[in-house]
Short mmCIF file of C-alpha atoms in Angstrom, two decimals:
data_model
loop_
_atom_site.label_atom_id
_atom_site.label_comp_id
_atom_site.label_asym_id
_atom_site.label_seq_id
_atom_site.Cartn_x
_atom_site.Cartn_y
_atom_site.Cartn_z
CA MET A 1 0.00 0.00 0.00
CA SER A 2 1.26 3.46 -0.91
CA ASN A 3 1.74 5.46 2.26
CA ASN A 4 0.65 8.82 0.76
CA LEU A 5 -2.34 10.11 -1.18
CA ILE A 6 -2.57 13.74 -2.32
CA VAL A 7 -6.09 15.14 -2.48
CA ARG A 8 -6.48 18.81 -3.41
CA GLY A 9 -3.03 19.59 -2.08
CA GLN A 10 -3.60 17.76 1.23
CA CYS A 11 -1.31 14.82 1.90
CA PHE A 12 -2.99 11.82 3.51
CA SER A 13 -0.13 9.88 5.08
CA TRP A 14 -1.61 6.46 5.83
CA GLY A 15 -0.35 4.96 9.05
CA GLN A 16 0.66 8.29 10.53
CA ARG A 17 -2.75 9.18 11.98
CA THR A 18 -6.48 8.52 11.54
CA TYR A 19 -8.26 11.01 9.28
CA LEU A 20 -11.80 12.17 10.03
CA MET A 21 -14.57 12.26 7.44
CA GLY A 22 -17.50 14.49 8.43
CA VAL A 23 -20.92 13.49 7.13
CA LEU A 24 -23.23 16.06 5.50
CA ASN A 25 -26.51 14.50 4.39
CA ILE A 26 -28.68 16.64 2.12
CA THR A 27 -31.70 14.41 2.58
CA PRO A 28 -35.09 14.55 4.28
CA ASP A 29 -34.96 10.92 5.41
CA SER A 30 -31.43 9.85 6.42
CA PHE A 31 -31.36 7.74 9.58
CA SER A 32 -29.62 10.34 11.72
CA ASP A 33 -29.63 13.87 10.34
CA GLY A 34 -32.35 13.72 7.71
CA GLY A 35 -33.84 17.16 7.08
CA ASP A 36 -31.32 19.03 9.21
CA PHE A 37 -29.33 20.47 6.32
CA SER A 38 -31.81 20.49 3.43
CA SER A 39 -31.01 24.06 2.33
CA VAL A 40 -27.71 25.21 0.84
CA VAL A 41 -27.37 27.84 3.56
CA ARG A 42 -27.79 25.38 6.40
CA ALA A 43 -25.59 22.80 4.71
CA LEU A 44 -22.82 25.31 4.11
CA ASP A 45 -23.03 26.54 7.72
CA HIS A 46 -22.64 22.96 8.99
CA ALA A 47 -19.75 22.35 6.61
CA ARG A 48 -17.98 25.38 8.05
CA LYS A 49 -18.56 24.05 11.58
CA MET A 50 -17.17 20.67 10.66
CA GLU A 51 -14.08 22.17 9.11
CA LEU A 52 -13.52 24.29 12.22
CA ALA A 53 -14.00 21.17 14.35
CA GLY A 54 -11.11 19.55 12.52
CA VAL A 55 -12.55 17.11 10.00
CA ASP A 56 -10.22 16.29 7.10
CA ILE A 57 -12.91 15.47 4.48
CA ILE A 58 -16.55 16.51 4.10
CA ASP A 59 -18.77 13.71 2.74
CA VAL A 60 -21.85 15.05 0.95
CA GLY A 61 -24.79 12.77 0.19
CA GLY A 62 -28.19 13.37 -1.40
CA GLN A 63 -29.54 9.80 -1.47
CA SER A 64 -30.49 8.21 1.83
CA THR A 65 -28.98 4.75 2.32
CA ARG A 66 -30.80 3.86 5.54
CA PRO A 67 -32.57 0.46 5.55
CA GLY A 68 -35.65 0.63 3.38
CA ALA A 69 -34.78 3.97 1.74
CA GLU A 70 -36.28 4.42 -1.71
CA GLN A 71 -34.17 5.33 -4.70
CA ILE A 72 -34.75 8.95 -5.67
CA PRO A 73 -34.75 10.32 -9.25
CA LEU A 74 -31.40 11.38 -10.69
CA ASP A 75 -32.47 15.02 -11.03
CA THR A 76 -33.45 15.14 -7.37
CA GLU A 77 -30.08 13.84 -6.23
CA LEU A 78 -28.27 16.30 -8.50
CA ASP A 79 -30.40 19.18 -7.24
CA ARG A 80 -29.56 18.30 -3.65
CA VAL A 81 -25.83 17.83 -3.80
CA ILE A 82 -24.36 19.92 -6.62
CA PRO A 83 -25.29 23.37 -5.20
CA VAL A 84 -23.83 22.33 -1.83
CA VAL A 85 -20.58 21.09 -3.36
CA GLU A 86 -20.28 24.33 -5.34
CA ALA A 87 -20.95 26.43 -2.24
CA ILE A 88 -18.34 24.61 -0.13
CA ARG A 89 -15.78 24.71 -2.90
CA ALA A 90 -16.32 28.43 -3.46
CA GLU A 91 -14.90 29.21 -0.03
CA SER A 92 -12.84 26.20 1.07
CA SER A 93 -10.13 23.89 -0.25
CA ILE A 94 -11.12 21.04 2.13
CA PRO A 95 -11.39 17.71 0.27
CA ILE A 96 -14.99 16.81 -0.56
CA SER A 97 -16.29 13.30 -1.13
CA ILE A 98 -19.64 12.47 -2.70
CA ASP A 99 -21.70 9.62 -1.30
CA THR A 100 -23.40 8.28 -4.42
CA THR A 101 -23.88 5.15 -6.48
CA SER A 102 -24.70 7.10 -9.62
CA ALA A 103 -22.05 7.73 -12.26
CA GLU A 104 -23.94 10.80 -13.50
CA VAL A 105 -23.95 12.33 -10.02
CA ALA A 106 -20.29 11.47 -9.65
CA LYS A 107 -19.40 13.24 -12.93
CA ALA A 108 -21.39 16.35 -12.06
CA ALA A 109 -19.96 16.46 -8.54
CA ILE A 110 -16.40 16.16 -9.79
CA LEU A 111 -17.01 19.07 -12.17
CA ALA A 112 -18.45 21.05 -9.23
CA GLY A 113 -15.32 20.49 -7.15
CA ALA A 114 -15.60 17.05 -5.48
CA ASP A 115 -12.41 15.04 -4.98
CA ILE A 116 -13.46 11.54 -3.86
CA ILE A 117 -16.35 9.22 -4.74
CA ASN A 118 -17.79 7.27 -1.78
CA ASP A 119 -19.84 4.45 -3.32
CA ILE A 120 -21.70 2.12 -0.92
CA SER A 121 -21.90 -0.46 -3.70
CA GLY A 122 -18.24 -0.38 -4.61
CA GLY A 123 -19.19 0.57 -8.15
CA SER A 124 -21.54 -2.39 -8.57
CA PHE A 125 -24.90 -0.58 -8.83
CA ASP A 126 -23.93 1.53 -11.86
CA SER A 127 -21.73 -0.07 -14.53
CA GLU A 128 -20.43 3.36 -15.57
CA MET A 129 -19.15 4.32 -12.12
CA LEU A 130 -15.72 2.70 -12.24
CA PRO A 131 -15.02 3.90 -15.84
CA VAL A 132 -15.90 7.47 -14.79
CA ILE A 133 -13.53 7.30 -11.83
CA ALA A 134 -10.81 5.74 -13.96
CA LYS A 135 -11.16 8.56 -16.49
CA CYS A 136 -11.05 11.28 -13.80
CA GLN A 137 -8.31 9.49 -11.81
CA ILE A 138 -9.75 10.39 -8.40
CA PRO A 139 -9.96 8.18 -5.28
CA ILE A 140 -12.90 5.88 -4.62
CA VAL A 141 -14.24 4.41 -1.39
CA ILE A 142 -15.37 0.84 -2.05
CA MET A 143 -17.83 -0.39 0.59
CA HIS A 144 -19.19 -3.87 1.30
CA ILE A 145 -22.92 -4.37 0.94
CA ARG A 146 -25.35 -7.14 0.09
CA GLY A 147 -28.49 -6.26 -1.82
CA ASN A 148 -29.38 -2.57 -1.76
CA PRO A 149 -30.83 -0.24 0.90
CA GLN A 150 -34.33 -1.56 0.16
CA THR A 151 -33.37 -5.21 0.54
CA MET A 152 -30.07 -5.40 2.47
CA GLN A 153 -31.60 -6.36 5.81
CA GLN A 154 -32.73 -9.61 4.21
CA TYR A 155 -29.14 -10.63 3.44
CA GLY A 156 -27.54 -10.78 6.86
CA ASN A 157 -26.80 -14.51 6.89
CA TYR A 158 -23.07 -15.23 6.54
CA LYS A 159 -21.16 -18.46 6.78
CA ASN A 160 -17.90 -16.59 7.39
CA LEU A 161 -18.52 -12.88 7.89
CA MET A 162 -15.02 -11.49 7.50
CA ALA A 163 -14.02 -13.88 4.73
CA GLU A 164 -17.07 -12.90 2.69
CA ILE A 165 -16.52 -9.20 3.24
CA ARG A 166 -12.88 -9.61 2.22
CA CYS A 167 -13.83 -11.57 -0.89
CA PHE A 168 -16.35 -8.93 -2.01
CA LEU A 169 -13.91 -6.08 -1.43
CA ASP A 170 -11.11 -7.92 -3.20
CA LYS A 171 -13.28 -8.50 -6.28
CA ARG A 172 -14.32 -4.85 -6.39
CA ILE A 173 -10.72 -3.69 -5.95
CA ASN A 174 -9.70 -5.90 -8.88
CA ALA A 175 -12.60 -4.55 -10.97
CA ALA A 176 -11.43 -1.00 -10.23
CA THR A 177 -7.74 -1.56 -10.94
CA SER A 178 -8.47 -3.53 -14.12
CA LEU A 179 -10.14 -0.40 -15.53
CA GLY A 180 -7.15 1.80 -14.68
CA ILE A 181 -7.92 3.10 -11.18
CA PRO A 182 -4.57 3.02 -9.30
CA ARG A 183 -4.71 0.81 -6.23
CA ARG A 184 -3.24 3.66 -4.18
CA LYS A 185 -6.49 5.56 -4.87
CA VAL A 186 -8.75 2.79 -3.56
CA ILE A 187 -10.07 3.02 0.03
CA ILE A 188 -12.13 0.17 1.51
CA ASP A 189 -15.04 0.22 3.96
CA PRO A 190 -16.47 -2.93 5.64
CA GLY A 191 -19.96 -1.41 5.60
CA ILE A 192 -20.93 -1.27 9.26
CA GLY A 193 -24.75 -1.58 9.41
CA PHE A 194 -25.18 -2.53 5.73
CA ALA A 195 -26.61 -6.06 5.65
CA LYS A 196 -25.16 -6.67 9.12
CA ASN A 197 -26.87 -7.00 12.46
CA TYR A 198 -25.80 -5.78 15.88
CA LYS A 199 -23.53 -8.75 16.65
CA GLN A 200 -22.01 -8.76 13.19
CA ASN A 201 -21.14 -5.06 13.46
CA LEU A 202 -19.30 -5.71 16.73
CA GLU A 203 -17.54 -8.71 15.18
CA ILE A 204 -16.32 -6.52 12.30
CA LEU A 205 -14.91 -4.00 14.74
CA ARG A 206 -13.13 -6.75 16.67
CA ARG A 207 -11.65 -8.24 13.54
CA LEU A 208 -10.87 -5.12 11.51
CA PRO A 209 -7.12 -5.87 11.35
CA GLU A 210 -7.93 -8.82 9.07
CA LEU A 211 -8.84 -6.35 6.32
CA ARG A 212 -5.28 -5.00 6.24
CA ARG A 213 -4.29 -7.91 4.04
CA LEU A 214 -6.18 -6.19 1.19
CA ASN A 215 -3.44 -3.56 1.24
CA CYS A 216 -5.75 -0.53 1.07
CA PRO A 217 -6.58 2.25 3.49
CA ILE A 218 -9.62 1.40 5.63
CA LEU A 219 -12.57 3.72 6.29
CA VAL A 220 -14.87 2.82 9.17
CA GLY A 221 -18.21 4.49 9.94
CA VAL A 222 -19.62 3.97 13.43
CA SER A 223 -21.02 7.35 14.39
CA ARG A 224 -24.76 7.34 15.17
CA LYS A 225 -25.20 3.81 13.77
CA SER A 226 -28.14 1.80 15.15
CA PHE A 227 -25.93 -0.76 16.87
CA ILE A 228 -24.75 2.00 19.21
CA GLY A 229 -28.37 2.71 20.00
CA HIS A 230 -28.77 -1.01 20.68
CA ILE A 231 -25.95 -0.86 23.22
CA LEU A 232 -27.67 2.13 24.88
CA HIS A 233 -31.21 0.72 24.52
CA GLN A 234 -31.91 3.80 22.36
CA PRO A 235 -33.17 2.61 18.96
CA ASP A 236 -33.71 6.08 17.47
CA ALA A 237 -30.34 7.38 16.22
CA LYS A 238 -31.61 10.96 16.05
CA LYS A 239 -33.90 11.26 19.07
CA GLY A 240 -31.97 11.95 22.22
CA PHE A 241 -28.58 11.93 20.54
CA GLY A 242 -26.14 13.73 22.78
CA GLU A 243 -23.71 12.95 25.58
CA GLN A 244 -24.87 9.35 26.07
CA GLN A 245 -24.17 8.30 22.48
CA GLN A 246 -21.09 10.50 22.30
CA HIS A 247 -19.66 8.59 25.25
CA VAL A 248 -19.97 5.37 23.22
CA VAL A 249 -18.94 6.79 19.83
CA GLN A 250 -15.79 8.45 21.16
CA PRO A 251 -14.31 5.24 22.61
CA PHE A 252 -15.03 3.38 19.37
CA SER A 253 -13.34 6.15 17.41
CA MET A 254 -10.41 6.24 19.80
CA VAL A 255 -9.96 2.48 19.44
CA LEU A 256 -9.85 2.85 15.66
CA ILE A 257 -7.29 5.62 15.99
CA SER A 258 -5.17 3.70 18.48
CA LEU A 259 -5.15 0.64 16.16
CA GLY A 260 -3.90 2.80 13.32
CA PHE A 261 -6.95 2.66 11.04
CA MET A 262 -6.72 5.25 8.34
CA MET A 263 -10.13 6.94 8.22
CA CYS A 264 -13.11 7.27 10.56
CA LYS A 265 -16.49 8.52 9.30
CA LEU A 266 -18.49 10.53 11.83
CA TYR A 267 -21.30 12.96 12.39
CA VAL A 268 -20.25 16.26 13.93
CA MET A 269 -22.94 17.64 16.22
CA SER A 270 -24.27 21.05 15.28
CA THR A 271 -24.44 23.62 18.04
#
């Protein structure tokens, strides 16, 4: 694995520290912050707060990926994310990632100033996604999932959880590199909460070091996930979020940092 990745002039030195990806959902129905940042003004204000709080990347998404979320029209997703990307880029050089499975959204977002594509399907939902990224030569986050957000909760039966996650990620890495995406620009994500139950999420966290054999930087998203609510007997990720969940999220994040994992995806609370 290459130890350095340059994104918009910022050097990500893998293995030196854990980088923080702040989540900015421009959706009315995301599991945690749906509706909070639905206007460009509110989204930009929160992006500023996240940057001041020290995040290294802002991850903008316009399509909810919570369990059961319906696929929205392409024009709707574009209308949600592109003005926000343009507004952030107009005043900041912070790296921006786009959480999308659509190649058309990816292309438009790159033109608007995005630097990374964060695809929950690893480029498997849209056959044009990997060719677009190969042409633009930007980094991609390849995440593990089974099914799609509408169906993924039906596919939580694994014979060997970590082996199957590794196998999926390895295949998607090979698909990406075969099209000309440099391996040093591939980041992997085990997909906490995507076709995994509470116990499986905890098993992934315990066994994360096994993914290092794939020789790619690892992104892990634990902030405000439902399994944390399960630990706290608090099923609603949004209702009552505060010190109690922060006290659980922070130790998880600190463990990831202490183990040397490269990226941690989190929600930054708005004040």
